[in-house]
Tab-separated table of C-alpha atoms (C1' of nucleotides) in Angstrom:
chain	number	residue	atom	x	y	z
A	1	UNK	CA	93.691	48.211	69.999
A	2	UNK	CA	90.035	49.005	70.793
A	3	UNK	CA	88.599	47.956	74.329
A	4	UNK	CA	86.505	44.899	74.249
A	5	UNK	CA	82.924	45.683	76.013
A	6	UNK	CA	82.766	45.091	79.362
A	7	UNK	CA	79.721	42.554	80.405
A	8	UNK	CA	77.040	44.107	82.442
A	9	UNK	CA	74.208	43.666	84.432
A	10	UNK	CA	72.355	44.687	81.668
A	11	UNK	CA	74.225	41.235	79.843
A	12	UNK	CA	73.538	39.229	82.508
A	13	UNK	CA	69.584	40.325	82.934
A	14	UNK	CA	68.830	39.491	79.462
A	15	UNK	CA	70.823	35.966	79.850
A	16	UNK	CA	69.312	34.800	83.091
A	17	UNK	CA	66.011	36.294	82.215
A	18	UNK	CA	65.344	38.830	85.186
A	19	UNK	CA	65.248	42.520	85.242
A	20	UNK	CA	67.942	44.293	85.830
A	21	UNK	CA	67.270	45.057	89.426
A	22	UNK	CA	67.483	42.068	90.957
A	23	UNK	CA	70.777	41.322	88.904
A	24	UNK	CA	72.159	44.313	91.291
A	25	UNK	CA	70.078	42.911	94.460
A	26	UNK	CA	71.420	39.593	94.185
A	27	UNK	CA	75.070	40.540	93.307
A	28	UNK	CA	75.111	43.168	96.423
A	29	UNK	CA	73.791	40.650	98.468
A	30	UNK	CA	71.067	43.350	99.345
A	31	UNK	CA	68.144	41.637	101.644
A	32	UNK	CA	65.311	41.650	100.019
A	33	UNK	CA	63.396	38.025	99.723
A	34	UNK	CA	64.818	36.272	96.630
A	35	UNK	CA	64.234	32.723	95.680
A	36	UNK	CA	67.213	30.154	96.147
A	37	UNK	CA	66.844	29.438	92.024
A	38	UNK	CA	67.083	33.604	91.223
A	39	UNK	CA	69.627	33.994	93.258
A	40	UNK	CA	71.605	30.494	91.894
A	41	UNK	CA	70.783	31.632	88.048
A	42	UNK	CA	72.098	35.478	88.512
A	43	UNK	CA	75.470	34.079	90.220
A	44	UNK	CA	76.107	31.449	87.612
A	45	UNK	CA	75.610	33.596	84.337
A	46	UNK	CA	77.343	36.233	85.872
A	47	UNK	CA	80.636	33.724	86.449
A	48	UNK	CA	80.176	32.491	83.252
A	49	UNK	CA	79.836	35.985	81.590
A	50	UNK	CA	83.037	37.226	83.434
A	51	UNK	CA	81.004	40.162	84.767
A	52	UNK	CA	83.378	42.485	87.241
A	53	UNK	CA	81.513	45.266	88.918
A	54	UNK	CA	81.950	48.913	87.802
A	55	UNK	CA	82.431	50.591	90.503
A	56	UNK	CA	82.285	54.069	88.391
A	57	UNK	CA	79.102	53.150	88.030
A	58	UNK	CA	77.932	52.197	91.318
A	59	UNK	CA	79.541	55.492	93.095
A	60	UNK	CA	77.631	57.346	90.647
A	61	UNK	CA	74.925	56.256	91.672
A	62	UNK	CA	74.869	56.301	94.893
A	63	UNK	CA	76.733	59.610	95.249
A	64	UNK	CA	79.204	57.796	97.194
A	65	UNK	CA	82.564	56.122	96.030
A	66	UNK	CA	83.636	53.999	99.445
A	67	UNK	CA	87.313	55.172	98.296
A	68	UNK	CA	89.357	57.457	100.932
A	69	UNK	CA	92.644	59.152	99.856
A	70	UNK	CA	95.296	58.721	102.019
A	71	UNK	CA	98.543	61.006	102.042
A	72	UNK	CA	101.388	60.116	103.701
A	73	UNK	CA	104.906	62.423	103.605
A	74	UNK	CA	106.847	59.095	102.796
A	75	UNK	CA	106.484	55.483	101.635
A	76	UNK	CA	108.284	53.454	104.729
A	77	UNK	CA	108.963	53.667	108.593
A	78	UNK	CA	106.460	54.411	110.713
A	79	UNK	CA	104.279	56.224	107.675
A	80	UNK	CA	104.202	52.869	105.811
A	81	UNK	CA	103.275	51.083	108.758
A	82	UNK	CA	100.902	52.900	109.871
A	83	UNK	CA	98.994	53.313	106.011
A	84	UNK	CA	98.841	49.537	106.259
A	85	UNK	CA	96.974	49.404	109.454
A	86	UNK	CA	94.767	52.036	107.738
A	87	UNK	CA	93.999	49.880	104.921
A	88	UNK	CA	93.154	46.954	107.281
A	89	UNK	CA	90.830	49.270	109.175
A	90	UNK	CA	89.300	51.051	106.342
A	91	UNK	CA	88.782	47.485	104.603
A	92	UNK	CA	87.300	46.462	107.242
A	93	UNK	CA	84.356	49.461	107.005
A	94	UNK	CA	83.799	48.360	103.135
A	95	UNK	CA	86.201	51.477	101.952
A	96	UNK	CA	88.738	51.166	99.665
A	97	UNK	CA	92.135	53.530	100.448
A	98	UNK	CA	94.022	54.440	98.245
A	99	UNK	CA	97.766	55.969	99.508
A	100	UNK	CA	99.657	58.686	98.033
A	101	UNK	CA	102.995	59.604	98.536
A	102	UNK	CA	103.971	63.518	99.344
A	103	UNK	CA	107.720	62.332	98.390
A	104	UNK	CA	108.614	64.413	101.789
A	105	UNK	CA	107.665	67.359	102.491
A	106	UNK	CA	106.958	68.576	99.205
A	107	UNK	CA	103.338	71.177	99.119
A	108	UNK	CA	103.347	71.129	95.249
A	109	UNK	CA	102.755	67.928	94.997
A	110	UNK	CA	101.480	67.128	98.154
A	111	UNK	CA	98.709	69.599	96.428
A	112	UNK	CA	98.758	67.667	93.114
A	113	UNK	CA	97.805	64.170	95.003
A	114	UNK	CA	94.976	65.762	96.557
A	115	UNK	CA	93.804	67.338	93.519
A	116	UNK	CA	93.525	63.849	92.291
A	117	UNK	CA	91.995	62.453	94.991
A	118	UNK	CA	89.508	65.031	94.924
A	119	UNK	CA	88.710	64.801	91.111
A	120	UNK	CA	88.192	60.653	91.818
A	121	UNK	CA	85.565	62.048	94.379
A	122	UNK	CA	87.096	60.061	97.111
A	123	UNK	CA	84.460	60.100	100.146
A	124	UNK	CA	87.051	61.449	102.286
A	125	UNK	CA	90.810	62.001	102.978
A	126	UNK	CA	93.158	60.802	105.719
A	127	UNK	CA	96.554	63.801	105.383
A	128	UNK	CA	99.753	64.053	107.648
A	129	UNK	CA	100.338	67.598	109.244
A	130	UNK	CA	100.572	69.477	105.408
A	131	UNK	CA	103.594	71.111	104.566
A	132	UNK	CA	101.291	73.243	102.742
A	133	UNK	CA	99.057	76.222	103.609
A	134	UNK	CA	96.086	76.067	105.887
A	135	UNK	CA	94.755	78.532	103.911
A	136	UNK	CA	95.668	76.595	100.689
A	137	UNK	CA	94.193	73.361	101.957
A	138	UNK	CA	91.170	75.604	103.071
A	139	UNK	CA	90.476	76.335	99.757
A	140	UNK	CA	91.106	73.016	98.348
A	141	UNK	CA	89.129	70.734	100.887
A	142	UNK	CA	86.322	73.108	101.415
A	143	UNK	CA	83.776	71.807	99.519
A	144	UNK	CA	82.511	69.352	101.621
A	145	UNK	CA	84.850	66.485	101.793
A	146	UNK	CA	85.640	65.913	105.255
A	147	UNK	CA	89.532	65.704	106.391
A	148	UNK	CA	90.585	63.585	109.311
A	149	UNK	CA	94.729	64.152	110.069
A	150	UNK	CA	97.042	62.395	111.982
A	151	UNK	CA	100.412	63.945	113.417
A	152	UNK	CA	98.966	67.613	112.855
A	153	UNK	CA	99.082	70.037	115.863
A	154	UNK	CA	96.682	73.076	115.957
A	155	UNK	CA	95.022	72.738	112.865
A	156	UNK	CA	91.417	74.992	112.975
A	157	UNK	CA	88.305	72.528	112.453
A	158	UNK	CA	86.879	74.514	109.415
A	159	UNK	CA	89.613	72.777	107.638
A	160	UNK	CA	89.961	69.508	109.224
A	161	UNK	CA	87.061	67.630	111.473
A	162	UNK	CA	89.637	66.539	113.307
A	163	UNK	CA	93.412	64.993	114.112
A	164	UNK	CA	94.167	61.709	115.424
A	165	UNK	CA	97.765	62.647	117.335
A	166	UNK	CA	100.539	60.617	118.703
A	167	UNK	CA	101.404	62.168	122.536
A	168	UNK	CA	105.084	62.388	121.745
A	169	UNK	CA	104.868	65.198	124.199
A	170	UNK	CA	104.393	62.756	127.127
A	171	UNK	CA	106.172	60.208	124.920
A	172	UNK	CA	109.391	62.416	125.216
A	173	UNK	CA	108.882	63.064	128.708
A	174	UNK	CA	108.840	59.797	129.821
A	175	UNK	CA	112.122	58.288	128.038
A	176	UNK	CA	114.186	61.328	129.416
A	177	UNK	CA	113.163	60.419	133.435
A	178	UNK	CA	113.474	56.818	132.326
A	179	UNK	CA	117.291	57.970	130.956
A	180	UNK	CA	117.805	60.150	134.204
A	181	UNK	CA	116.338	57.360	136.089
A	182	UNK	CA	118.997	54.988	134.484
A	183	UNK	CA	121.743	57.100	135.517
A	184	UNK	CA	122.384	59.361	132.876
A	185	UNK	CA	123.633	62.341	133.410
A	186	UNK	CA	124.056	64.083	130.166
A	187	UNK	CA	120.933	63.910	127.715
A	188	UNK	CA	121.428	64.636	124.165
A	189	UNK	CA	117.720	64.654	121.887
A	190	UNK	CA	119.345	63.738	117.937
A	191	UNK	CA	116.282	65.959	116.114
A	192	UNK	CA	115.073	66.038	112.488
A	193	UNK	CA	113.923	69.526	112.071
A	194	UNK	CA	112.612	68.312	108.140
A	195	UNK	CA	109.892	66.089	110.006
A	196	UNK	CA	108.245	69.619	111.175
A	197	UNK	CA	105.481	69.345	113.212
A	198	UNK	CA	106.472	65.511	114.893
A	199	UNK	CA	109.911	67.150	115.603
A	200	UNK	CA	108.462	70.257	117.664
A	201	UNK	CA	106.325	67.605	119.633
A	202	UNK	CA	109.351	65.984	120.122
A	203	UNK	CA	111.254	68.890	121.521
A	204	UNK	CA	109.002	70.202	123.478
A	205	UNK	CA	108.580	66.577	125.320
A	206	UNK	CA	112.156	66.585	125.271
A	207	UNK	CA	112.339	69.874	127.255
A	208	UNK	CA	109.060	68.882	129.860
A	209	UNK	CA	110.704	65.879	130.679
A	210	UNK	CA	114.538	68.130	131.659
A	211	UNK	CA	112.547	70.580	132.889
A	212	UNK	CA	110.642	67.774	135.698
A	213	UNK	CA	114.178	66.521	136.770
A	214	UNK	CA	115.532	66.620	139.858
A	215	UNK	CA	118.430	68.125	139.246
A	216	UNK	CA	119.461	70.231	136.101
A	217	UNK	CA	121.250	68.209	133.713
A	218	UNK	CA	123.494	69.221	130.831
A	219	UNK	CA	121.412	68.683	127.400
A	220	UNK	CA	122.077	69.128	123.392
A	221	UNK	CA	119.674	68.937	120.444
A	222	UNK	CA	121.173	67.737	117.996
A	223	UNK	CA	119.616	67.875	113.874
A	224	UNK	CA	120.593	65.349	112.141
A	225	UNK	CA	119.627	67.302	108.987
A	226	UNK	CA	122.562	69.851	109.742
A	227	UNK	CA	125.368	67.362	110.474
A	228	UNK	CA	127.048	65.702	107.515
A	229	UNK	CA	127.728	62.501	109.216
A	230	UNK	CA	126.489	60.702	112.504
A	231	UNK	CA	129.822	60.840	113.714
A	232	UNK	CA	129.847	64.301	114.075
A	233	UNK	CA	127.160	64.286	115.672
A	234	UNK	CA	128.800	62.003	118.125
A	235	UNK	CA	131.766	64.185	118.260
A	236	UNK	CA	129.364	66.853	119.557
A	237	UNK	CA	127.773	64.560	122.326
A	238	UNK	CA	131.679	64.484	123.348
A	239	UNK	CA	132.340	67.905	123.588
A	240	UNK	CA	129.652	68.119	126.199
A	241	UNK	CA	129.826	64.866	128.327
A	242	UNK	CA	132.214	65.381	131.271
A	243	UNK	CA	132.476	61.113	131.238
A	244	UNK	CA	131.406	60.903	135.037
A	245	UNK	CA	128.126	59.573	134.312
A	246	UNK	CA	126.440	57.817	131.108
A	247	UNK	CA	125.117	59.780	128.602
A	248	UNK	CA	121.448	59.412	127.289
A	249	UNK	CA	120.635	59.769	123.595
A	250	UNK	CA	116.950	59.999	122.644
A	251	UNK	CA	116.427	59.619	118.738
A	252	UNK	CA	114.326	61.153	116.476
A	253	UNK	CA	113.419	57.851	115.378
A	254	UNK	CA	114.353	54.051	115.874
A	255	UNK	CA	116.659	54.287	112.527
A	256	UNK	CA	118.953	57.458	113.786
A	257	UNK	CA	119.083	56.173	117.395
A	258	UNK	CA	120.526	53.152	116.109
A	259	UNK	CA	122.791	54.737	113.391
A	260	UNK	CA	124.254	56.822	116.248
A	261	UNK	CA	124.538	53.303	118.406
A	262	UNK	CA	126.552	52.072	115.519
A	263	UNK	CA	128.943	55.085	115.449
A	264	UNK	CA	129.202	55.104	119.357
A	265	UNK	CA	130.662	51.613	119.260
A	266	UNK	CA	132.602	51.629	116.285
A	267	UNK	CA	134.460	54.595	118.030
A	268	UNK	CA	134.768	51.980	121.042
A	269	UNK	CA	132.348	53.185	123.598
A	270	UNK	CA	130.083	50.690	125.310
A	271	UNK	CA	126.229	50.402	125.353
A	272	UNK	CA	124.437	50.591	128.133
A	273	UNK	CA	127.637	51.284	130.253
A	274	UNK	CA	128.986	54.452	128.501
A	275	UNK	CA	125.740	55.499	126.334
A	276	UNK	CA	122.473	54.688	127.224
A	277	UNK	CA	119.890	55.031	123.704
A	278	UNK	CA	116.386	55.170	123.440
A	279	UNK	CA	114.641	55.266	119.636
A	280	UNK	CA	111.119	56.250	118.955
A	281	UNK	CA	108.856	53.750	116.660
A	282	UNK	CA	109.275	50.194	118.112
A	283	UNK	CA	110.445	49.024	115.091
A	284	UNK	CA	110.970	45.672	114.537
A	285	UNK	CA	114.471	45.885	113.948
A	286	UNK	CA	114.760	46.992	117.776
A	287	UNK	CA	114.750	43.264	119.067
A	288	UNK	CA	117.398	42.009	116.212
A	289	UNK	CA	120.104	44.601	117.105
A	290	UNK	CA	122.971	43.804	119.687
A	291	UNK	CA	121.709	45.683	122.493
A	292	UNK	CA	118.073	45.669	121.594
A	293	UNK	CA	116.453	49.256	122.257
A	294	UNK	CA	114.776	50.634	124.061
A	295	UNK	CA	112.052	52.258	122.100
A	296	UNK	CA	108.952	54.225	122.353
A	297	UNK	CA	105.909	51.935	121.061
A	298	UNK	CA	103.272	53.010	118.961
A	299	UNK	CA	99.419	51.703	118.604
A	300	UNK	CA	99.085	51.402	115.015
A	301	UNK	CA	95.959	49.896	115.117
A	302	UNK	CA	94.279	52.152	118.264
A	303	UNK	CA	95.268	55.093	115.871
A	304	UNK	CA	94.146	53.917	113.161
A	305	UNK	CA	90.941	53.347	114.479
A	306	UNK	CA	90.717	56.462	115.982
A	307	UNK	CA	91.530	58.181	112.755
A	308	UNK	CA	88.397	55.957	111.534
A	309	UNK	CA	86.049	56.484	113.434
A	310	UNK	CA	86.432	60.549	113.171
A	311	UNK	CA	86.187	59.647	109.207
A	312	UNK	CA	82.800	57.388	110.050
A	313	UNK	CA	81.296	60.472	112.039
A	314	UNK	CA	82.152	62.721	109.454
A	315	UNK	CA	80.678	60.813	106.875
A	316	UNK	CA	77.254	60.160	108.697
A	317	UNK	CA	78.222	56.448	109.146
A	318	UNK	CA	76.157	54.592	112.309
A	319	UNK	CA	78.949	52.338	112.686
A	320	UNK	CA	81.022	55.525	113.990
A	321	UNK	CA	78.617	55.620	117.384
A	322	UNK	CA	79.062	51.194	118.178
A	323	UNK	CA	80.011	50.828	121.474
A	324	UNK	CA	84.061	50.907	122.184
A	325	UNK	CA	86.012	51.230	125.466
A	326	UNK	CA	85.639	54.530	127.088
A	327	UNK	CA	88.792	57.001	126.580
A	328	UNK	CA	90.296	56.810	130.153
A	329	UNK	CA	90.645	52.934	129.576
A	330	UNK	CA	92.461	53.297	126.646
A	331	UNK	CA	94.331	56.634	127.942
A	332	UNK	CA	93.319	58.687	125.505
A	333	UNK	CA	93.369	62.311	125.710
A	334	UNK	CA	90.865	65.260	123.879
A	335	UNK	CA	91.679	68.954	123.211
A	336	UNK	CA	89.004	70.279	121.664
A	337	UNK	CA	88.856	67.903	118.192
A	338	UNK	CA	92.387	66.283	118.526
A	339	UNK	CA	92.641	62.995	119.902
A	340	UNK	CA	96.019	62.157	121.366
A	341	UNK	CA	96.926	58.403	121.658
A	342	UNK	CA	99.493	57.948	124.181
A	343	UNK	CA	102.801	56.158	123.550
A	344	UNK	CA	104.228	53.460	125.645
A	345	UNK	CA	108.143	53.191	126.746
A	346	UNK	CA	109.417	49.725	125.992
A	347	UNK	CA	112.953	49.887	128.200
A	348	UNK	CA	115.424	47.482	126.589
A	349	UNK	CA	119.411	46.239	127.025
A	350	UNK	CA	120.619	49.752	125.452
A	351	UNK	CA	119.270	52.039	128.222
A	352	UNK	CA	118.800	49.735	131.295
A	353	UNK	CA	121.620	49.490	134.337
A	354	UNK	CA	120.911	46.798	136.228
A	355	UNK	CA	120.730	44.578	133.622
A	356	UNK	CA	124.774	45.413	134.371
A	357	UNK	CA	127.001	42.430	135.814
B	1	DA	C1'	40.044	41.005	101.726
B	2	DT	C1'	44.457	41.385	103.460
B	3	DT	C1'	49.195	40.473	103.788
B	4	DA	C1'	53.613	38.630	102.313
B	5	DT	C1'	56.700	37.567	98.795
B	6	DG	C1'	59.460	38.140	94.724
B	7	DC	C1'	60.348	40.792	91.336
B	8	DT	C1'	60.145	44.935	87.922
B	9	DG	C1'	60.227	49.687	85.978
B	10	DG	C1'	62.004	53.810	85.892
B	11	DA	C1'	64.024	57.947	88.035
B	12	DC	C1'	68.335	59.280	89.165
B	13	DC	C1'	73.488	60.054	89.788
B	14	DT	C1'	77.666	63.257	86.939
B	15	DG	C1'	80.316	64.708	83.207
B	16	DC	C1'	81.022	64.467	78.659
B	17	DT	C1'	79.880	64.436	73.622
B	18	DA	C1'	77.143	64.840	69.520
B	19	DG	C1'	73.616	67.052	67.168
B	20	DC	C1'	70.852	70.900	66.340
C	1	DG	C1'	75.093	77.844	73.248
C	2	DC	C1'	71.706	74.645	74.405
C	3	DT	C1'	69.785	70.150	74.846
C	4	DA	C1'	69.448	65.240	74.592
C	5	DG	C1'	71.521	61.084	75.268
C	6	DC	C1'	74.811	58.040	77.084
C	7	DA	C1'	77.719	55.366	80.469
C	8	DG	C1'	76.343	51.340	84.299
C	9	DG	C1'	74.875	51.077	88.166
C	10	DT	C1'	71.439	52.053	92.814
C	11	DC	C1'	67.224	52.681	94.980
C	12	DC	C1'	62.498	52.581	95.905
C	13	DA	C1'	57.612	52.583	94.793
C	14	DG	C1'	54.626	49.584	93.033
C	15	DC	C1'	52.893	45.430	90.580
C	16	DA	C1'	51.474	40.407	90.147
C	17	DT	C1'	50.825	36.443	92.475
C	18	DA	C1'	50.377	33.249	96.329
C	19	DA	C1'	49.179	32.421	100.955
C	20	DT	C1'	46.346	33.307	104.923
DNA sequence: ATTATGCTGGACCTGCTAGC
DNA sequence: GCTAGCAGGTCCAGCATAAT
């Protein structure tokens, strides 16, 4: 079946009688002076032609597509979340993005995706940490499209003009004094070594925060990659906990902290009194569970606009330098061109004492 | 005569194909 | 192998006309 012709300005020109030109003024809504009647006749023949803008043919000319690529390591969680905030944002600049799945951790076709987004000239691209080379990507994204990341530590900025970060450093820090603080006296971190670069942030906020304690207090990292069930790694958290004081489980995420909730009390243990649990996401599923938990919250939108505006800059854009709140009142921190966008403890029934008759 | 308004003509964008 | 032409738009200099 051969493709019927698409209608064109050119159609619509020659219907309502006016060059070309001002067929593409008046649909764009440019501002240029245009009578009422112009303006009236190009809109109606152009609804009753059916015309749909080619936008081929618009980024050709202007050398610009308004499409970003976005790559995310997995559809879902905090990735899909957080790709949907991007849309909003990047919808809200006149850019279309267009989201890509890595399917994990997977360079090959993490590589493939941004082959493709490359060949569709996309203006720019918005990547996770890659699992793939730096020297790889070098080559890849070095002709001129700019790279903004998110969730990628140390990357040079010959590759990338810059990384929008969530501080699960402090993050990490903060809900193991808020477990010590609780009473917990045995602090286990339940890792996911797979997640790379988000799990070593995790760790090493994990460590800061034992390390600031008042006291030294027994501590396990547990990967959930390595144990076959969650129950074992509960049956490790045993091994270690000498039962005179709660224990205090930090998850990877919101989803493992409150698998390993699940397996605590189906093995009869009580939560807050025996196991105090903290998850990392704020997902919504945090206020629907029985306790709710306590969870590490994270700006979607202030790091999405971050990640934005970095794009904007890169891309020349004026809208990039509009007048936002300073830094300091949003608490954000720079080192060198990585932005890190703090995270907020939201304490809940599964890690609080006193909520204790 | 000068200025403002409303519109037009044509160069240009990139990558591919057809013709020479 | 080289060149011209095509796709469907954008963009801007410049034209015709009306108003001051």
């Amino acid at each position: 079946m051969s493709k019927k012709r698409q209608i064109t300005i050119v159609d619509i020109a020659e219907a309502a009688g006016v060059s070309i030109a001002t067929v593409s003024n008046v649909l764009n809504r440019r501002n240029v002076p245009m009578t009422p009647e112009t303006i009236r006749k190009v809109e109606q023949t152009a609804e009753q032609l059916g015309y749909r803008r080619n936008v081929m043919a618009a980024s050709l000319s202007r050398k610009k597509s308004y499409e970003l690529g976005m790559l995310v390591p997995v559809f879902g969680g905090y990735h899909g979340q957080f790709a949907e905030e991007m849309q909003r944002m990047a919808h809200g600049y006149g850019y279309h993005l267009s989201v890509f799945s890595a399917a994990g951790f997977d360079p090959e076709i993490e590589k493939r995706h941004l082959d493709v987004l490359l060949q569709r000239r996309v203006d720019g691209l918005i990547c996770h940490g890659l699992a793939m080379s730096q020297e790889a990507t070098r080559h890849l994204v070095g002709e001129g499209t700019p790279l903004v990341l998110f969730n990628a530590w140390g990357w040079p900025n010959d590759i990338a003009v810059g990384a929008v970060n969530l501080d699960f450093v402090d993050g990490c820090d903060e809900a193991v004094r808020h477990l010590y603080e609780q009473g917990c006296r045995t602090i286990v971190y339940l890792a996911k070594t797979s997640l790379y670069a988000t799990d070593l942030q995790r760790r090493a906020g994990f460590r800061n925060g034992l390390s600031k304690l008042p006291e030294p207090v027994p501590y396990d990292m547990i990967d959930s990659d390595e144990v076959e069930t969650i129950d074992q790694a509960l049956e490790q958290v045993e091994r270690l906990w000498n039962r005179e004081a709660p224990v205090g489980i930090l998850g990877f995420d919101d989803v493992i902290s409150l698998a390993f909730m699940s397996a605590v009390q189906r093995r009869g243990y009580r939560v807050p009194e025996d196991f105090r649990i903290a998850g990392i996401n704020n997902d919504p599923v945090t206020t629907v569970c029985h306790p709710m938990l306590t969870s590490l919250d994270i700006p979607y939108a202030l790091q999405a606009e971050m990640t934005m505006m970095l794009m904007l800059e890169a891309l020349g854009d004026t809208r990039a330098l509009k007048q936002s709140p300073a830094d300091e009142a949003r608490k954000l921190k720079r080192i060198g061109h990585e932005i890190q966008i703090p995270l907020r403890l939201i304490a809940r029934r599964s890690s609080i004492a006193e909520a204790l008759e």
